Amino acid sequence: MTLTMDRAQTRPAVRPFGLSKAVPVADEKLIPPTLRLCPKRQISVAEGGTPFISEPSMKSQFETTSQTREDSQLADDKDNDTD
Amino acid sequence: MTVLVLTRPQDATADLVIAELNSRGVPVHRLDPGDFPEALMVAARIDSDRTSWSSVLRGQHRDVSLADVRSVYYRRPGTPRLHPEMPEQDARWAQAEAQAGFGGLLYSLPCLWVNHPHRNRWASYPPVAVAAAVRSGLSVPRTLITNDPAEARAFVSALPGQVAAYKALGTVHPSDQDDRPQALWTTQVRPGEIDESVRRTAHQFQEWVDKAYEVRLTAAGHHLFAAEIHAGSDASRIDFRADYDSLTYKLCHVPEATARGVRALMDAFGLRYVALDFLVNPQGRWYLIDVNPNGQWGFIPDLRTPITRALADLLERAHP
């Protein structure tokens, strides 16, 4: 199925009902830790070689970024998912 | 034989599984399909004497032969990254060729997948998933998908309390007029709110289930891991994703009938892994509300290690 997506910008906008329920989200400016992929272990490591999964900041990675951005309506990669 | 992990360079969830496989001495090859074509070379051959493709993927740090892949963990792979100086119209074509050629080569691997992306995609259509859930014996809230405002009003008016849940069907997040991302949580809808704007696209309305709590049930192979999610704020009581900081988790038992239904649902889609969301009402009845065939599983601390091990077991043994 192909949808024609060419849209003129008209005012007032014609919006679907569902979008009337959309709300702003906090603009998360997450500062990612400095990580590199360890070629031998094939996992992300912090400076000094500590696995990221052993770092305290890992908790927030699981509980905020990953979940809210990938497993919800904020998901932009749920095709790989579906979160 | 190697476990092939398809994901982006930074994926802490994949790191957990890779670290577990490393500790077991199981060979792993982590690969981001986004490295193709500029940082990854491939040459694949097939002829009448072979039943599958013969190829070596040559990456920046190591190579892997497709014939050596015992299982694939499909997590969060990137899409092919093309040469930055390629004109946009050429890049669109090249992207499609890369996806069909390189992606198709990976998809052809005749081994255990957790999960194959085509199975994920099929299970990701809510109408497909809800119907399969019902056939599997799971309870789901009464649901209407429509672009007919009159049908929507009639449906909501007939529900207890004349209130429904509105839930988006797809996975593309909305943006405002300045292209800033917005969230579209589950919201309550009453008949008086429904207007002609329902006509503009497909909308999903569900019976509003008064819940005692929610459950995230994660299945890996034959193992089921479940945790109650208790909401601690008004926002999270309507949709727990709206306020993670207020949530508390408690491991729980899965009723036998629900467990049977989950396994039947996984069989129906050919899934080795799935994350399911349930509402549990005060009488203890479980209602399935969301099927996430590649859903996150790291966010419930007490389940992180057991699920890591179950996924590693699946990928190591490479059989159902």
mmCIF file of C-alpha atoms in Angstrom:
data_model
loop_
_atom_site.group_PDB
_atom_site.id
_atom_site.type_symbol
_atom_site.label_atom_id
_atom_site.label_comp_id
_atom_site.label_asym_id
_atom_site.label_seq_id
_atom_site.Cartn_x
_atom_site.Cartn_y
_atom_site.Cartn_z
ATOM 1 C CA MET A 1 0.000 0.000 0.000
ATOM 2 C CA THR A 2 1.409 3.394 -0.921
ATOM 3 C CA LEU A 3 0.213 6.554 0.706
ATOM 4 C CA THR A 4 0.546 9.895 -0.960
ATOM 5 C CA MET A 5 2.392 12.044 1.537
ATOM 6 C CA ASP A 6 2.670 15.312 -0.367
ATOM 7 C CA ARG A 7 0.922 17.783 1.900
ATOM 8 C CA ALA A 8 0.435 21.473 1.526
ATOM 9 C CA GLN A 9 0.894 23.337 4.802
ATOM 10 C CA THR A 10 -2.606 24.688 5.402
ATOM 11 C CA ARG A 11 -3.990 26.659 8.330
ATOM 12 C CA PRO A 12 -5.880 25.739 10.338
ATOM 13 C CA ALA A 13 -4.395 22.283 10.211
ATOM 14 C CA VAL A 14 -6.563 19.278 9.664
ATOM 15 C CA ARG A 15 -5.457 16.866 12.345
ATOM 16 C CA PRO A 16 -6.499 13.325 13.207
ATOM 17 C CA PHE A 17 -8.311 12.818 16.500
ATOM 18 C CA GLY A 18 -5.445 10.782 17.946
ATOM 19 C CA LEU A 19 -3.010 13.663 17.664
ATOM 20 C CA SER A 20 -5.250 15.795 19.880
ATOM 21 C CA LYS A 21 -4.021 13.512 22.670
ATOM 22 C CA ALA A 22 -0.323 14.075 21.970
ATOM 23 C CA VAL A 23 1.629 15.915 24.634
ATOM 24 C CA PRO A 24 5.042 17.561 24.641
ATOM 25 C CA VAL A 25 7.882 15.547 26.038
ATOM 26 C CA ALA A 26 10.800 16.845 27.968
ATOM 27 C CA ASP A 27 13.652 17.485 25.615
ATOM 28 C CA GLU A 28 16.031 14.963 27.077
ATOM 29 C CA LYS A 29 19.530 16.165 26.548
ATOM 30 C CA LEU A 30 21.151 12.993 27.675
ATOM 31 C CA ILE A 31 24.867 13.234 27.923
ATOM 32 C CA PRO A 32 26.052 9.783 27.039
ATOM 33 C CA PRO A 33 29.091 8.485 28.816
ATOM 34 C CA THR A 34 32.246 8.208 26.787
ATOM 35 C CA LEU A 35 32.129 4.654 25.563
ATOM 36 C CA ARG A 36 33.903 2.570 23.011
ATOM 37 C CA LEU A 37 33.200 -0.892 21.740
ATOM 38 C CA CYS A 38 35.817 -3.311 23.001
ATOM 39 C CA PRO A 39 36.865 -5.319 19.934
ATOM 40 C CA LYS A 40 37.732 -8.361 22.029
ATOM 41 C CA ARG A 41 34.726 -8.520 24.359
ATOM 42 C CA GLN A 42 32.376 -6.829 21.851
ATOM 43 C CA ILE A 43 30.645 -4.812 24.540
ATOM 44 C CA SER A 44 30.705 -1.124 25.373
ATOM 45 C CA VAL A 45 33.391 -0.143 27.825
ATOM 46 C CA ALA A 46 34.038 3.117 29.620
ATOM 47 C CA GLU A 47 37.362 4.830 29.928
ATOM 48 C CA GLY A 48 39.669 2.430 31.703
ATOM 49 C CA GLY A 49 37.999 -0.590 30.129
ATOM 50 C CA THR A 50 35.197 -1.128 32.638
ATOM 51 C CA PRO A 51 32.163 -2.717 30.945
ATOM 52 C CA PHE A 52 29.348 -0.179 30.671
ATOM 53 C CA ILE A 53 26.933 -2.742 32.101
ATOM 54 C CA SER A 54 28.940 -2.567 35.327
ATOM 55 C CA GLU A 55 28.791 1.230 35.522
ATOM 56 C CA PRO A 56 26.291 3.044 37.781
ATOM 57 C CA SER A 57 25.038 5.097 34.812
ATOM 58 C CA MET A 58 23.920 1.871 33.137
ATOM 59 C CA LYS A 59 20.807 1.877 35.338
ATOM 60 C CA SER A 60 19.436 5.018 33.754
ATOM 61 C CA GLN A 61 20.197 3.648 30.310
ATOM 62 C CA PHE A 62 17.876 0.731 30.937
ATOM 63 C CA GLU A 63 15.190 2.494 32.861
ATOM 64 C CA THR A 64 14.747 5.629 30.832
ATOM 65 C CA THR A 65 16.341 5.946 27.448
ATOM 66 C CA SER A 66 15.951 2.423 26.216
ATOM 67 C CA GLN A 67 12.463 1.837 27.436
ATOM 68 C CA THR A 68 10.852 5.134 26.705
ATOM 69 C CA ARG A 69 12.431 5.652 23.368
ATOM 70 C CA GLU A 70 12.202 2.145 22.023
ATOM 71 C CA ASP A 71 9.267 0.450 23.658
ATOM 72 C CA SER A 72 6.567 3.041 23.483
ATOM 73 C CA GLN A 73 4.966 5.527 21.183
ATOM 74 C CA LEU A 74 8.224 7.402 21.180
ATOM 75 C CA ALA A 75 9.792 4.498 19.409
ATOM 76 C CA ASP A 76 11.308 5.352 16.112
ATOM 77 C CA ASP A 77 12.855 2.000 15.536
ATOM 78 C CA LYS A 78 10.068 -0.280 16.504
ATOM 79 C CA ASP A 79 10.260 -1.903 13.116
ATOM 80 C CA ASN A 80 13.341 -3.532 14.492
ATOM 81 C CA ASP A 81 11.311 -4.180 17.510
ATOM 82 C CA THR A 82 8.372 -3.840 18.480
ATOM 83 C CA ASP A 83 9.210 -2.234 21.309
ATOM 84 C CA MET B 1 29.798 -22.093 15.843
ATOM 85 C CA THR B 2 29.044 -18.438 16.517
ATOM 86 C CA VAL B 3 26.159 -16.422 17.921
ATOM 87 C CA LEU B 4 25.586 -13.468 15.602
ATOM 88 C CA VAL B 5 24.294 -10.374 17.428
ATOM 89 C CA LEU B 6 22.792 -7.736 15.145
ATOM 90 C CA THR B 7 22.674 -4.400 16.890
ATOM 91 C CA ARG B 8 24.007 -0.875 17.081
ATOM 92 C CA PRO B 9 27.357 -0.043 18.656
ATOM 93 C CA GLN B 10 25.787 1.159 21.911
ATOM 94 C CA ASP B 11 23.225 -1.285 23.184
ATOM 95 C CA ALA B 12 23.557 -2.054 26.884
ATOM 96 C CA THR B 13 20.881 -4.727 26.670
ATOM 97 C CA ALA B 14 22.810 -6.640 24.022
ATOM 98 C CA ASP B 15 25.936 -6.130 26.116
ATOM 99 C CA LEU B 16 24.332 -8.139 28.922
ATOM 100 C CA VAL B 17 23.730 -11.139 26.663
ATOM 101 C CA ILE B 18 27.140 -10.888 24.991
ATOM 102 C CA ALA B 19 28.881 -10.714 28.358
ATOM 103 C CA GLU B 20 26.976 -13.798 29.491
ATOM 104 C CA LEU B 21 27.945 -15.680 26.316
ATOM 105 C CA ASN B 22 31.550 -14.552 26.763
ATOM 106 C CA SER B 23 31.532 -15.954 30.300
ATOM 107 C CA ARG B 24 30.381 -19.298 28.924
ATOM 108 C CA GLY B 25 33.064 -19.345 26.245
ATOM 109 C CA VAL B 26 30.477 -19.211 23.459
ATOM 110 C CA PRO B 27 31.868 -17.484 20.320
ATOM 111 C CA VAL B 28 30.029 -14.251 19.534
ATOM 112 C CA HIS B 29 30.153 -11.946 16.553
ATOM 113 C CA ARG B 30 28.587 -8.538 17.123
ATOM 114 C CA LEU B 31 27.669 -6.789 13.915
ATOM 115 C CA ASP B 32 25.845 -3.587 13.086
ATOM 116 C CA PRO B 33 24.224 -3.868 9.651
ATOM 117 C CA GLY B 34 24.626 -0.098 9.568
ATOM 118 C CA ASP B 35 28.328 -0.724 8.876
ATOM 119 C CA PHE B 36 27.371 -1.996 5.430
ATOM 120 C CA PRO B 37 28.556 -1.018 2.875
ATOM 121 C CA GLU B 38 31.276 1.422 3.874
ATOM 122 C CA ALA B 39 32.780 -0.457 6.820
ATOM 123 C CA LEU B 40 31.783 -4.001 6.030
ATOM 124 C CA MET B 41 32.502 -6.098 2.951
ATOM 125 C CA VAL B 42 30.521 -9.085 1.799
ATOM 126 C CA ALA B 43 30.691 -11.547 -1.096
ATOM 127 C CA ALA B 44 28.088 -14.330 -1.062
ATOM 128 C CA ARG B 45 27.781 -17.238 -3.456
ATOM 129 C CA ILE B 46 25.204 -19.909 -4.062
ATOM 130 C CA ASP B 47 24.767 -22.562 -6.731
ATOM 131 C CA SER B 48 22.840 -25.749 -7.341
ATOM 132 C CA ASP B 49 25.090 -27.740 -5.028
ATOM 133 C CA ARG B 50 24.425 -25.564 -1.984
ATOM 134 C CA THR B 51 21.311 -25.159 0.085
ATOM 135 C CA SER B 52 22.320 -21.821 1.560
ATOM 136 C CA TRP B 53 24.582 -18.883 0.859
ATOM 137 C CA SER B 54 28.326 -19.169 1.326
ATOM 138 C CA SER B 55 29.828 -15.929 2.514
ATOM 139 C CA VAL B 56 32.287 -14.260 4.823
ATOM 140 C CA LEU B 57 31.387 -10.896 6.328
ATOM 141 C CA ARG B 58 34.544 -8.839 6.635
ATOM 142 C CA GLY B 59 34.250 -6.235 9.363
ATOM 143 C CA GLN B 60 36.607 -3.729 10.947
ATOM 144 C CA HIS B 61 37.692 -6.001 13.758
ATOM 145 C CA ARG B 62 36.851 -9.548 12.747
ATOM 146 C CA ASP B 63 35.304 -11.688 10.058
ATOM 147 C CA VAL B 64 32.549 -14.277 10.261
ATOM 148 C CA SER B 65 31.458 -17.013 7.885
ATOM 149 C CA LEU B 66 27.694 -17.303 7.555
ATOM 150 C CA ALA B 67 28.101 -21.074 7.644
ATOM 151 C CA ASP B 68 29.478 -20.752 11.182
ATOM 152 C CA VAL B 69 26.435 -18.938 12.584
ATOM 153 C CA ARG B 70 24.493 -21.086 15.026
ATOM 154 C CA SER B 71 21.937 -18.476 16.051
ATOM 155 C CA VAL B 72 21.086 -14.809 15.599
ATOM 156 C CA TYR B 73 20.095 -12.289 18.261
ATOM 157 C CA TYR B 74 18.246 -9.522 16.419
ATOM 158 C CA ARG B 75 18.286 -6.528 18.756
ATOM 159 C CA ARG B 76 18.529 -2.975 17.452
ATOM 160 C CA PRO B 77 20.363 -3.130 14.115
ATOM 161 C CA GLY B 78 21.140 0.078 12.283
ATOM 162 C CA THR B 79 20.219 0.634 8.669
ATOM 163 C CA PRO B 80 22.931 0.682 5.997
ATOM 164 C CA ARG B 81 24.999 3.877 6.172
ATOM 165 C CA LEU B 82 25.947 5.077 2.734
ATOM 166 C CA HIS B 83 28.815 7.215 1.576
ATOM 167 C CA PRO B 84 28.124 10.770 2.802
ATOM 168 C CA GLU B 85 28.903 12.298 -0.581
ATOM 169 C CA MET B 86 26.364 10.184 -2.467
ATOM 170 C CA PRO B 87 23.530 12.319 -3.945
ATOM 171 C CA GLU B 88 20.214 11.862 -2.142
ATOM 172 C CA GLN B 89 18.386 10.243 -5.051
ATOM 173 C CA ASP B 90 21.249 7.780 -5.562
ATOM 174 C CA ALA B 91 21.351 7.117 -1.837
ATOM 175 C CA ARG B 92 17.661 6.163 -1.794
ATOM 176 C CA TRP B 93 18.285 3.565 -4.460
ATOM 177 C CA ALA B 94 21.498 2.331 -2.876
ATOM 178 C CA GLN B 95 19.770 2.047 0.492
ATOM 179 C CA ALA B 96 17.075 -0.160 -0.981
ATOM 180 C CA GLU B 97 19.658 -2.307 -2.750
ATOM 181 C CA ALA B 98 21.688 -2.663 0.442
ATOM 182 C CA GLN B 99 18.608 -3.625 2.423
ATOM 183 C CA ALA B 100 17.490 -6.162 -0.159
ATOM 184 C CA GLY B 101 20.938 -7.577 -0.795
ATOM 185 C CA PHE B 102 22.779 -7.456 2.508
ATOM 186 C CA GLY B 103 19.686 -7.533 4.694
ATOM 187 C CA GLY B 104 18.247 -10.352 2.621
ATOM 188 C CA LEU B 105 21.457 -12.320 2.948
ATOM 189 C CA LEU B 106 21.240 -12.138 6.721
ATOM 190 C CA TYR B 107 17.534 -12.943 6.711
ATOM 191 C CA SER B 108 18.256 -16.098 4.721
ATOM 192 C CA LEU B 109 20.326 -17.628 7.529
ATOM 193 C CA PRO B 110 18.682 -20.986 8.262
ATOM 194 C CA CYS B 111 19.314 -21.003 11.993
ATOM 195 C CA LEU B 112 17.563 -20.049 15.223
ATOM 196 C CA TRP B 113 16.593 -16.374 15.370
ATOM 197 C CA VAL B 114 15.587 -14.399 18.428
ATOM 198 C CA ASN B 115 13.507 -13.255 16.613
ATOM 199 C CA HIS B 116 13.507 -13.196 12.847
ATOM 200 C CA PRO B 117 12.533 -9.606 11.879
ATOM 201 C CA HIS B 118 9.786 -10.780 9.588
ATOM 202 C CA ARG B 119 8.130 -12.592 12.466
ATOM 203 C CA ASN B 120 8.557 -9.472 14.597
ATOM 204 C CA ARG B 121 6.967 -7.330 11.945
ATOM 205 C CA TRP B 122 3.934 -9.574 11.577
ATOM 206 C CA ALA B 123 3.349 -9.668 15.320
ATOM 207 C CA SER B 124 3.718 -5.882 15.486
ATOM 208 C CA TYR B 125 0.442 -5.151 13.727
ATOM 209 C CA PRO B 126 -2.025 -4.676 16.600
ATOM 210 C CA PRO B 127 -5.010 -6.085 14.692
ATOM 211 C CA VAL B 128 -3.023 -9.218 13.840
ATOM 212 C CA ALA B 129 -1.693 -9.558 17.384
ATOM 213 C CA VAL B 130 -5.054 -9.016 19.085
ATOM 214 C CA ALA B 131 -6.802 -11.584 16.896
ATOM 215 C CA ALA B 132 -3.999 -14.100 17.473
ATOM 216 C CA ALA B 133 -4.203 -13.445 21.217
ATOM 217 C CA VAL B 134 -7.915 -14.179 21.261
ATOM 218 C CA ARG B 135 -7.371 -17.379 19.276
ATOM 219 C CA SER B 136 -4.655 -18.307 21.787
ATOM 220 C CA GLY B 137 -7.125 -18.105 24.650
ATOM 221 C CA LEU B 138 -5.946 -14.804 26.134
ATOM 222 C CA SER B 139 -8.360 -12.152 27.335
ATOM 223 C CA VAL B 140 -8.219 -8.781 25.598
ATOM 224 C CA PRO B 141 -10.268 -5.638 26.223
ATOM 225 C CA ARG B 142 -13.165 -5.073 23.824
ATOM 226 C CA THR B 143 -11.580 -3.194 20.937
ATOM 227 C CA LEU B 144 -12.751 -1.041 18.043
ATOM 228 C CA ILE B 145 -10.574 0.118 15.149
ATOM 229 C CA THR B 146 -12.339 2.665 13.012
ATOM 230 C CA ASN B 147 -12.306 5.966 11.197
ATOM 231 C CA ASP B 148 -16.085 6.299 11.620
ATOM 232 C CA PRO B 149 -16.930 8.883 14.320
ATOM 233 C CA ALA B 150 -20.466 7.523 14.795
ATOM 234 C CA GLU B 151 -19.168 3.992 15.344
ATOM 235 C CA ALA B 152 -16.587 5.319 17.786
ATOM 236 C CA ARG B 153 -19.190 7.261 19.774
ATOM 237 C CA ALA B 154 -21.538 4.272 19.870
ATOM 238 C CA PHE B 155 -18.763 1.964 21.013
ATOM 239 C CA VAL B 156 -17.619 4.233 23.825
ATOM 240 C CA SER B 157 -21.192 5.022 24.884
ATOM 241 C CA ALA B 158 -21.912 1.319 25.322
ATOM 242 C CA LEU B 159 -18.910 0.707 27.585
ATOM 243 C CA PRO B 160 -19.195 0.650 31.390
ATOM 244 C CA GLY B 161 -18.849 4.214 32.613
ATOM 245 C CA GLN B 162 -18.911 5.424 29.004
ATOM 246 C CA VAL B 163 -15.130 5.628 28.963
ATOM 247 C CA ALA B 164 -12.596 4.044 26.618
ATOM 248 C CA ALA B 165 -8.859 3.944 26.243
ATOM 249 C CA TYR B 166 -7.473 5.525 23.111
ATOM 250 C CA LYS B 167 -4.218 3.925 22.003
ATOM 251 C CA ALA B 168 -2.179 4.640 18.906
ATOM 252 C CA LEU B 169 -1.735 1.657 16.619
ATOM 253 C CA GLY B 170 1.596 2.310 14.991
ATOM 254 C CA THR B 171 5.121 3.006 16.053
ATOM 255 C CA VAL B 172 5.892 6.391 14.543
ATOM 256 C CA HIS B 173 6.021 9.061 17.195
ATOM 257 C CA PRO B 174 4.143 12.293 16.524
ATOM 258 C CA SER B 175 5.830 15.664 16.227
ATOM 259 C CA ASP B 176 4.554 19.158 16.725
ATOM 260 C CA GLN B 177 4.581 21.859 14.033
ATOM 261 C CA ASP B 178 8.195 22.617 14.836
ATOM 262 C CA ASP B 179 9.059 18.945 14.472
ATOM 263 C CA ARG B 180 9.691 18.479 18.182
ATOM 264 C CA PRO B 181 8.823 14.937 19.322
ATOM 265 C CA GLN B 182 5.625 14.392 21.229
ATOM 266 C CA ALA B 183 4.350 11.507 23.311
ATOM 267 C CA LEU B 184 1.080 9.758 22.705
ATOM 268 C CA TRP B 185 0.269 7.858 25.860
ATOM 269 C CA THR B 186 -2.852 5.829 26.420
ATOM 270 C CA THR B 187 -5.616 8.280 27.310
ATOM 271 C CA GLN B 188 -9.203 8.128 28.474
ATOM 272 C CA VAL B 189 -11.853 9.108 25.939
ATOM 273 C CA ARG B 190 -15.557 9.879 26.476
ATOM 274 C CA PRO B 191 -18.271 10.017 23.797
ATOM 275 C CA GLY B 192 -18.527 13.805 23.860
ATOM 276 C CA GLU B 193 -14.894 14.218 22.792
ATOM 277 C CA ILE B 194 -15.252 12.192 19.627
ATOM 278 C CA ASP B 195 -15.621 14.371 16.564
ATOM 279 C CA GLU B 196 -15.140 14.309 12.800
ATOM 280 C CA SER B 197 -11.349 14.223 13.220
ATOM 281 C CA VAL B 198 -11.687 10.485 13.785
ATOM 282 C CA ARG B 199 -12.316 10.342 10.024
ATOM 283 C CA ARG B 200 -8.750 11.406 9.281
ATOM 284 C CA THR B 201 -7.067 8.033 9.953
ATOM 285 C CA ALA B 202 -7.448 4.683 11.734
ATOM 286 C CA HIS B 203 -8.111 4.969 15.461
ATOM 287 C CA GLN B 204 -8.149 2.300 18.143
ATOM 288 C CA PHE B 205 -10.509 2.460 21.109
ATOM 289 C CA GLN B 206 -10.522 -0.132 23.859
ATOM 290 C CA GLU B 207 -12.704 -0.895 26.812
ATOM 291 C CA TRP B 208 -11.249 0.862 29.838
ATOM 292 C CA VAL B 209 -10.160 -1.855 32.273
ATOM 293 C CA ASP B 210 -10.004 -0.793 35.909
ATOM 294 C CA LYS B 211 -6.697 -2.252 36.910
ATOM 295 C CA ALA B 212 -5.215 -3.259 40.216
ATOM 296 C CA TYR B 213 -1.801 -3.211 38.551
ATOM 297 C CA GLU B 214 -0.066 -3.988 35.277
ATOM 298 C CA VAL B 215 2.226 -6.897 34.475
ATOM 299 C CA ARG B 216 5.180 -7.015 32.102
ATOM 300 C CA LEU B 217 5.538 -10.639 31.084
ATOM 301 C CA THR B 218 8.706 -11.505 29.215
ATOM 302 C CA ALA B 219 9.028 -14.873 27.510
ATOM 303 C CA ALA B 220 12.342 -16.311 26.374
ATOM 304 C CA GLY B 221 11.984 -19.779 24.933
ATOM 305 C CA HIS B 222 9.821 -21.750 27.322
ATOM 306 C CA HIS B 223 10.628 -19.533 30.290
ATOM 307 C CA LEU B 224 8.202 -16.870 31.462
ATOM 308 C CA PHE B 225 9.293 -13.956 33.631
ATOM 309 C CA ALA B 226 6.647 -11.689 35.067
ATOM 310 C CA ALA B 227 6.628 -8.634 37.272
ATOM 311 C CA GLU B 228 3.771 -6.579 38.612
ATOM 312 C CA ILE B 229 4.122 -2.896 37.811
ATOM 313 C CA HIS B 230 2.593 -0.702 40.470
ATOM 314 C CA ALA B 231 1.915 2.875 39.489
ATOM 315 C CA GLY B 232 2.724 5.599 41.974
ATOM 316 C CA SER B 233 1.318 8.648 40.212
ATOM 317 C CA ASP B 234 -1.831 9.688 38.372
ATOM 318 C CA ALA B 235 -0.022 9.698 35.029
ATOM 319 C CA SER B 236 1.473 6.243 35.430
ATOM 320 C CA ARG B 237 -1.857 4.821 36.604
ATOM 321 C CA ILE B 238 -3.203 5.562 33.125
ATOM 322 C CA ASP B 239 -0.045 4.603 31.210
ATOM 323 C CA PHE B 240 2.985 3.394 33.137
ATOM 324 C CA ARG B 241 5.366 4.668 30.445
ATOM 325 C CA ALA B 242 4.383 8.221 31.305
ATOM 326 C CA ASP B 243 6.220 8.241 34.639
ATOM 327 C CA TYR B 244 8.864 5.588 35.163
ATOM 328 C CA ASP B 245 10.197 7.212 38.310
ATOM 329 C CA SER B 246 6.950 6.468 40.140
ATOM 330 C CA LEU B 247 6.901 2.744 39.361
ATOM 331 C CA THR B 248 7.658 -0.146 41.648
ATOM 332 C CA TYR B 249 8.034 -3.751 40.530
ATOM 333 C CA LYS B 250 7.249 -7.046 42.208
ATOM 334 C CA LEU B 251 7.943 -10.448 40.703
ATOM 335 C CA CYS B 252 4.782 -12.489 40.257
ATOM 336 C CA HIS B 253 3.411 -15.853 39.215
ATOM 337 C CA VAL B 254 1.746 -16.297 35.832
ATOM 338 C CA PRO B 255 -1.663 -18.032 35.973
ATOM 339 C CA GLU B 256 -1.549 -21.344 34.140
ATOM 340 C CA ALA B 257 -4.243 -20.365 31.621
ATOM 341 C CA THR B 258 -2.343 -17.190 30.772
ATOM 342 C CA ALA B 259 0.907 -19.130 30.422
ATOM 343 C CA ARG B 260 -0.753 -21.522 28.001
ATOM 344 C CA GLY B 261 -2.122 -18.618 25.997
ATOM 345 C CA VAL B 262 1.257 -16.903 25.834
ATOM 346 C CA ARG B 263 2.936 -20.049 24.549
ATOM 347 C CA ALA B 264 0.203 -20.517 21.957
ATOM 348 C CA LEU B 265 0.625 -16.890 20.875
ATOM 349 C CA MET B 266 4.385 -17.359 20.498
ATOM 350 C CA ASP B 267 3.820 -20.510 18.468
ATOM 351 C CA ALA B 268 1.336 -18.688 16.247
ATOM 352 C CA PHE B 269 3.960 -16.095 15.329
ATOM 353 C CA GLY B 270 7.021 -18.341 15.568
ATOM 354 C CA LEU B 271 8.540 -16.131 18.266
ATOM 355 C CA ARG B 272 11.332 -17.254 20.621
ATOM 356 C CA TYR B 273 11.053 -14.040 22.610
ATOM 357 C CA VAL B 274 8.275 -11.622 23.375
ATOM 358 C CA ALA B 275 7.460 -8.930 25.936
ATOM 359 C CA LEU B 276 3.767 -8.628 26.760
ATOM 360 C CA ASP B 277 1.868 -6.052 28.775
ATOM 361 C CA PHE B 278 -1.197 -7.047 30.762
ATOM 362 C CA LEU B 279 -3.718 -5.162 32.856
ATOM 363 C CA VAL B 280 -4.849 -7.126 35.907
ATOM 364 C CA ASN B 281 -8.227 -6.127 37.305
ATOM 365 C CA PRO B 282 -9.166 -6.287 40.997
ATOM 366 C CA GLN B 283 -10.679 -9.741 40.441
ATOM 367 C CA GLY B 284 -7.331 -11.012 39.146
ATOM 368 C CA ARG B 285 -8.221 -11.325 35.459
ATOM 369 C CA TRP B 286 -5.330 -10.670 33.073
ATOM 370 C CA TYR B 287 -6.053 -8.632 29.919
ATOM 371 C CA LEU B 288 -3.403 -8.522 27.211
ATOM 372 C CA ILE B 289 -2.954 -4.987 25.926
ATOM 373 C CA ASP B 290 0.367 -4.912 24.091
ATOM 374 C CA VAL B 291 2.574 -7.333 22.185
ATOM 375 C CA ASN B 292 6.218 -6.302 21.832
ATOM 376 C CA PRO B 293 8.097 -9.002 19.916
ATOM 377 C CA ASN B 294 11.402 -7.192 20.398
ATOM 378 C CA GLY B 295 10.503 -5.268 23.534
ATOM 379 C CA GLN B 296 12.941 -4.040 26.129
ATOM 380 C CA TRP B 297 13.612 -6.318 29.062
ATOM 381 C CA GLY B 298 16.375 -4.669 31.058
ATOM 382 C CA PHE B 299 14.284 -2.191 33.011
ATOM 383 C CA ILE B 300 13.047 -4.506 35.775
ATOM 384 C CA PRO B 301 16.118 -4.976 37.955
ATOM 385 C CA ASP B 302 15.200 -8.332 39.493
ATOM 386 C CA LEU B 303 14.524 -9.879 36.082
ATOM 387 C CA ARG B 304 17.618 -8.607 34.330
ATOM 388 C CA THR B 305 19.871 -11.541 35.189
ATOM 389 C CA PRO B 306 17.330 -14.356 34.732
ATOM 390 C CA ILE B 307 16.281 -13.049 31.313
ATOM 391 C CA THR B 308 19.908 -12.539 30.284
ATOM 392 C CA ARG B 309 20.610 -16.170 31.108
ATOM 393 C CA ALA B 310 17.486 -17.461 29.377
ATOM 394 C CA LEU B 311 18.366 -15.589 26.192
ATOM 395 C CA ALA B 312 21.945 -16.856 26.365
ATOM 396 C CA ASP B 313 20.614 -20.387 26.821
ATOM 397 C CA LEU B 314 18.464 -20.040 23.721
ATOM 398 C CA LEU B 315 21.255 -18.622 21.604
ATOM 399 C CA GLU B 316 23.848 -21.089 22.848
ATOM 400 C CA ARG B 317 21.730 -24.196 22.387
ATOM 401 C CA ALA B 318 20.271 -22.888 19.129
ATOM 402 C CA HIS B 319 17.170 -25.027 19.245
ATOM 403 C CA PRO B 320 13.689 -24.248 20.498
#
